[in-house]
C-alpha positions in Angstrom: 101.8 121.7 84.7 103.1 124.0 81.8 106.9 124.3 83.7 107.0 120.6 85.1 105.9 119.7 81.0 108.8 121.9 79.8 111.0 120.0 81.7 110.5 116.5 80.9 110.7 117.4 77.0 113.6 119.1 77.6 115.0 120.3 74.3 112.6 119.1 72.6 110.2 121.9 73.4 111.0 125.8 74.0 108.8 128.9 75.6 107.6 131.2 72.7 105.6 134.1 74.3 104.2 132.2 77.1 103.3 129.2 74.6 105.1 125.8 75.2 105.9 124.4 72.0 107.4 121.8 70.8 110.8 121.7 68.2 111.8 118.1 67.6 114.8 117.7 65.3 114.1 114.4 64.1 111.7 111.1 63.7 112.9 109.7 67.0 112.2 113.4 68.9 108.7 113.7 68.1 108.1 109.9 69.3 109.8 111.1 72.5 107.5 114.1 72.1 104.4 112.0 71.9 105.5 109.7 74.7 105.9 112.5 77.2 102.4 114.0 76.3 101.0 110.4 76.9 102.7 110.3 80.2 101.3 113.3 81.3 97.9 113.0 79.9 98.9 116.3 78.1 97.3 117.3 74.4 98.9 119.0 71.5 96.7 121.9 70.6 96.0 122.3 74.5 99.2 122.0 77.1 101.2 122.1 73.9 101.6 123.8 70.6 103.9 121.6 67.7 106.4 122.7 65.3 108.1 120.7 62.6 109.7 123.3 61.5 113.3 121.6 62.0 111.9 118.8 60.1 113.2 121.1 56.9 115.1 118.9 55.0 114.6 118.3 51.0 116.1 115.3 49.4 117.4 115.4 46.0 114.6 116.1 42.9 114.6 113.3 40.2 113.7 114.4 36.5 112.8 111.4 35.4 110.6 110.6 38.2 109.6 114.1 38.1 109.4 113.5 42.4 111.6 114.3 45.3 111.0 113.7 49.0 110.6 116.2 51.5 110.5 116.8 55.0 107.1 118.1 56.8 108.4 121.2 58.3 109.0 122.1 54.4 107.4 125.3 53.0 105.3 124.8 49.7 107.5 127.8 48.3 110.9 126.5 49.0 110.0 123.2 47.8 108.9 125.1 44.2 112.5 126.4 44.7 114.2 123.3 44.7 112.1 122.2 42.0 113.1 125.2 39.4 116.3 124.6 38.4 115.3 121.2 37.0 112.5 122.9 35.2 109.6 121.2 37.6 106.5 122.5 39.5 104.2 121.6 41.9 101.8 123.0 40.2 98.4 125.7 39.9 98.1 125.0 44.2 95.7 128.0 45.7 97.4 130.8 46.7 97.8 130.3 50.7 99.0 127.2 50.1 102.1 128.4 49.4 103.1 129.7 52.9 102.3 126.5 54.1 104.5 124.0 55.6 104.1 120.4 53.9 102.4 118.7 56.9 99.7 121.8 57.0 98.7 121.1 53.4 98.4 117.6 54.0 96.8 117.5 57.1 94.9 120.5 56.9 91.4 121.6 54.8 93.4 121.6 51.3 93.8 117.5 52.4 96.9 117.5 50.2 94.8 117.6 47.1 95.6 119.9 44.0 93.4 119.7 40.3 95.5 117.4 37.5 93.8 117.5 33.9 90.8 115.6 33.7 89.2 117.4 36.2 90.5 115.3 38.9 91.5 115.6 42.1 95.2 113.4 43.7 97.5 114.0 46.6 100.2 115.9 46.0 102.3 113.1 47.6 103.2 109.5 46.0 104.0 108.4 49.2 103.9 109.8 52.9 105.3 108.5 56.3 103.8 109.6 59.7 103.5 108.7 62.9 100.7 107.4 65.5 100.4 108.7 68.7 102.3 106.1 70.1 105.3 106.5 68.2 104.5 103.8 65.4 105.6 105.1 62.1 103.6 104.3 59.3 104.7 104.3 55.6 102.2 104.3 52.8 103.2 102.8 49.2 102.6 103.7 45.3 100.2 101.7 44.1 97.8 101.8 41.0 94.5 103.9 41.3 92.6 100.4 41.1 94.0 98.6 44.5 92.0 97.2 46.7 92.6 97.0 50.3 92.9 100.4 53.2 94.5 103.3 52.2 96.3 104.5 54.9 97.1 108.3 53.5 93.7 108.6 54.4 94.8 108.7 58.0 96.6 111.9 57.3 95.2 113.7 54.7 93.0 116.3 56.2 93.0 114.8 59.7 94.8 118.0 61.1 97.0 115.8 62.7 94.1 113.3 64.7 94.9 110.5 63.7 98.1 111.2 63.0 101.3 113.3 62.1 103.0 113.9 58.7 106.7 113.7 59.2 107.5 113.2 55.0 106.6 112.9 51.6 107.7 112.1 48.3 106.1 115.0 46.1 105.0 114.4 42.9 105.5 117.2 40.6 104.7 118.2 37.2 106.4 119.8 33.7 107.1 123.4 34.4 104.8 125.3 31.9 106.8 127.4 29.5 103.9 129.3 28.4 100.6 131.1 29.8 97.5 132.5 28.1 94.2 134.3 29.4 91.0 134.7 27.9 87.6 136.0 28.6 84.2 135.4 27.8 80.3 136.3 28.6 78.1 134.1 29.3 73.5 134.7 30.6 73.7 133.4 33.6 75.6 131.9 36.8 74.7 128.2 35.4 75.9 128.5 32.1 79.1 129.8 33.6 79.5 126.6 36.2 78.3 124.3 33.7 81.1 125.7 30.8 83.8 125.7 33.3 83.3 122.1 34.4 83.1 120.7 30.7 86.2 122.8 30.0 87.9 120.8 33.1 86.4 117.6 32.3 87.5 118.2 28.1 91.1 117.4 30.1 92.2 121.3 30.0 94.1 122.2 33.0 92.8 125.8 34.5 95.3 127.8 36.2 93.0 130.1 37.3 89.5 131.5 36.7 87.5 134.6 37.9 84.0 134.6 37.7 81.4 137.7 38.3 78.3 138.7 37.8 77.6 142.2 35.4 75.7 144.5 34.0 75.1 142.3 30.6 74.9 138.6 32.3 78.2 137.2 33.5 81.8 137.3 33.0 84.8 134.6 33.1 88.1 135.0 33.2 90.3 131.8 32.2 93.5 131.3 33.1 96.0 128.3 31.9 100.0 127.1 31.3 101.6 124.4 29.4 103.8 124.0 26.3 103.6 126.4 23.5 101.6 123.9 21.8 99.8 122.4 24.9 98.5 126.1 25.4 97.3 126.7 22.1 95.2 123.0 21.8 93.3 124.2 25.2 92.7 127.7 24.2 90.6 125.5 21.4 89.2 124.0 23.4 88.1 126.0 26.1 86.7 128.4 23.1 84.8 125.4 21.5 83.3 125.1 25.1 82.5 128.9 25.4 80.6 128.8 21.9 78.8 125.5 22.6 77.4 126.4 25.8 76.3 129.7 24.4 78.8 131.7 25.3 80.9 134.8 23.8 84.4 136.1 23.7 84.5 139.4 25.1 87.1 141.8 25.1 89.7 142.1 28.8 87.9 142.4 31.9 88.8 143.8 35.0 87.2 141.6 37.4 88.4 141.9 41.4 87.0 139.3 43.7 85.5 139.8 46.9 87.5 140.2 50.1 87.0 137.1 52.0 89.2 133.7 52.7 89.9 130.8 51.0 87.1 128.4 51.3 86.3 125.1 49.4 83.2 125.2 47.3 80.7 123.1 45.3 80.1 124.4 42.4 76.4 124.8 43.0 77.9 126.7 45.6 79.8 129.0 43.3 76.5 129.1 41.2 74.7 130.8 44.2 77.6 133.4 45.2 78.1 134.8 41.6 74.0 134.7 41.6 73.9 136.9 44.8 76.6 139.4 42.8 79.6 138.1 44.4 83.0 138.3 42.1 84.8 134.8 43.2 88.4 133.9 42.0 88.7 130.1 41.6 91.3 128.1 41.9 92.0 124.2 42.1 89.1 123.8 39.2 88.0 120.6 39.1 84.9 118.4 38.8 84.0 117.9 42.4 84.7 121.3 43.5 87.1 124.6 43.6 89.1 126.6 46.0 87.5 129.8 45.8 87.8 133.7 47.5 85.0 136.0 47.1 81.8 134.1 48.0 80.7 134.9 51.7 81.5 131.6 54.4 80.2 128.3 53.9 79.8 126.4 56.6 80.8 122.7 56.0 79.5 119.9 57.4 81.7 118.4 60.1 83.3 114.8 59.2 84.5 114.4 62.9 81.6 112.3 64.7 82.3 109.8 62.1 86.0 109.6 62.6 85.4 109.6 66.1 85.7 105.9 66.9 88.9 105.6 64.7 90.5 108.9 65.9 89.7 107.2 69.4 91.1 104.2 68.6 94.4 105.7 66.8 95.0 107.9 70.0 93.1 106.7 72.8 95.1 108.9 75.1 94.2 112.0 73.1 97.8 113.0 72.9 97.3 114.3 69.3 94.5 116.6 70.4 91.2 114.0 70.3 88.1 114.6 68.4 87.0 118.5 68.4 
């Protein structure tokens, strides 16, 4: 099957060490992509691997917009790249996500999400187009926070490409910070620490970074944050008014190193019971619902999948874009 496969996509797909995969160049390539593997009654993920990497492009960044559309085959880091010059950044994103094309950190476990001040959680995109597994493309729209009605980006964010595949997005990006400050404090216990670092979050300062371990004398916190000169200085403030309100103390520099391990996403009652069993975790993506942490030993998450099963079935009944796991 693998060799009469290759064939009918043609040059659309190539042999990488005995792995079919496919390249397309364009929009219209990966619906002929799609259409072969329904023909066939082939899967991506199975009979064929997918690459978007050819799907590189990056339009041209707007300052005043502070957005520019990219590709999906787009790396997080050259994106930053073409971001720099015009004194923009994505943002504080967790430190794999950097390697990652744009379609993995949409589709995949990061669901496209990144921390904004407030404590929040938002895409990273404003808009995104994809495409069905028949070929349809689907475009979502900005609209306000408050509209009613489907939200289609919910198709693609974090479906790992079920329901359907990123092919761009116009990115929203932020200010460049021009300046970065770190503090660190002690706090009793692993409560006091989660319960400080979510008012600091929800007091609108916008964490770059913390560490968070458990010592000899109770525990220690590591903060890190960006902004302007004066932005930086209103949340040290503030994050210090938290710190002496919850019962907390400054405490000289730390060296704190987190605990091998991956990049998991956490509650923060989960993040409570790591640093509790001793475990140094490095946090990123702070916000109110949750962090991207390294350190604390695996999670395992709930699946979401026999829920999305009748819509994943019903979005690709042929199972072309891999079916429900």
């Amino acid at each position: 099957m693998l060799t009469a496969l290759h064939q009918a996509l043609g040059a659309h797909a190539e042999l990488r060490g005995g792995t079919l995969c496919a390249v397309p160049a364009d929009e219209r390539a990966l619906a002929e992509v799609l259409q072969v593997l329904k023909d066939r009654g082939a899967r991506l993920g199975r009979e064929l691997h997918l690459s978007r990497a050819r799907l590189a492009g990056i339009g041209t960044v707007e300052p005043r917009s502070m957005t520019v559309e990219a590709q999906a085959g787009v790396t997080l880091e050259a994106l930053e790249q073409a971001l720099r010059p015009k004194s923009l950044t994505l943002g504080a994103l967790p430190p794999s996500a950097w390697t990652e094309t744009l379609a993995d950190f949409l589709e995949g476990p990061h669901a496209g999400l990144r921390a904004i001040p407030g404590g929040r959680l938002e895409p990273i995109c404003a808009r995104l187009e994809g495409m069905t597994s028949d070929g349809r493309v689907f475009v979502t729209q900005p609209g306000p926070r408050s509209a009613a009605g489907p939200d289609l980006t919910a198709l693609f964010l974090g479906g790992r490409g079920r329901m359907g595949l990123v092919t761009k997005a116009l990115v929203r990006a932020f200010r460049a910070p021009t300046h970065k400050s770190t503090a660190t404090f002690r706090v009793q216990t692993a409560r006091q620490a989660t319960l400080i670092l979510r008012r600091i979050v929800s007091d609108g300062a916008w964490l770059s970074r913390a560490v968070v371990g458990g010592t000899a004398s109770g525990v220690a916190i590591e903060c890190s944050w960006a902004g302007s000169e004066a932005g930086v200085e209103r949340e040290r403030e503030l994050i210090e008014r938290a710190f002496v309100d919850g019962g907390g103390t400054a405490a000289r520099e730390l060296t704190l190193t987190p605990s091998a391990g991956e990049e998991q996403a956490l509650t923060w009652v989960e993040v409570e019971k790591a640093v509790v069993g001793d475990a140094t975790l490095e946090l990123h993506r702070v916000a109110l619902p949750g962090v991207v942490a390294r350190g604390a030993a695996p999670v395992e998450a709930p699946s979401t999948w026999q829920a999305s099963r009748a819509v994943v079935e019903a979005l690709d009944p042929f199972g072309a874009l891999g079916g429900v796991p």
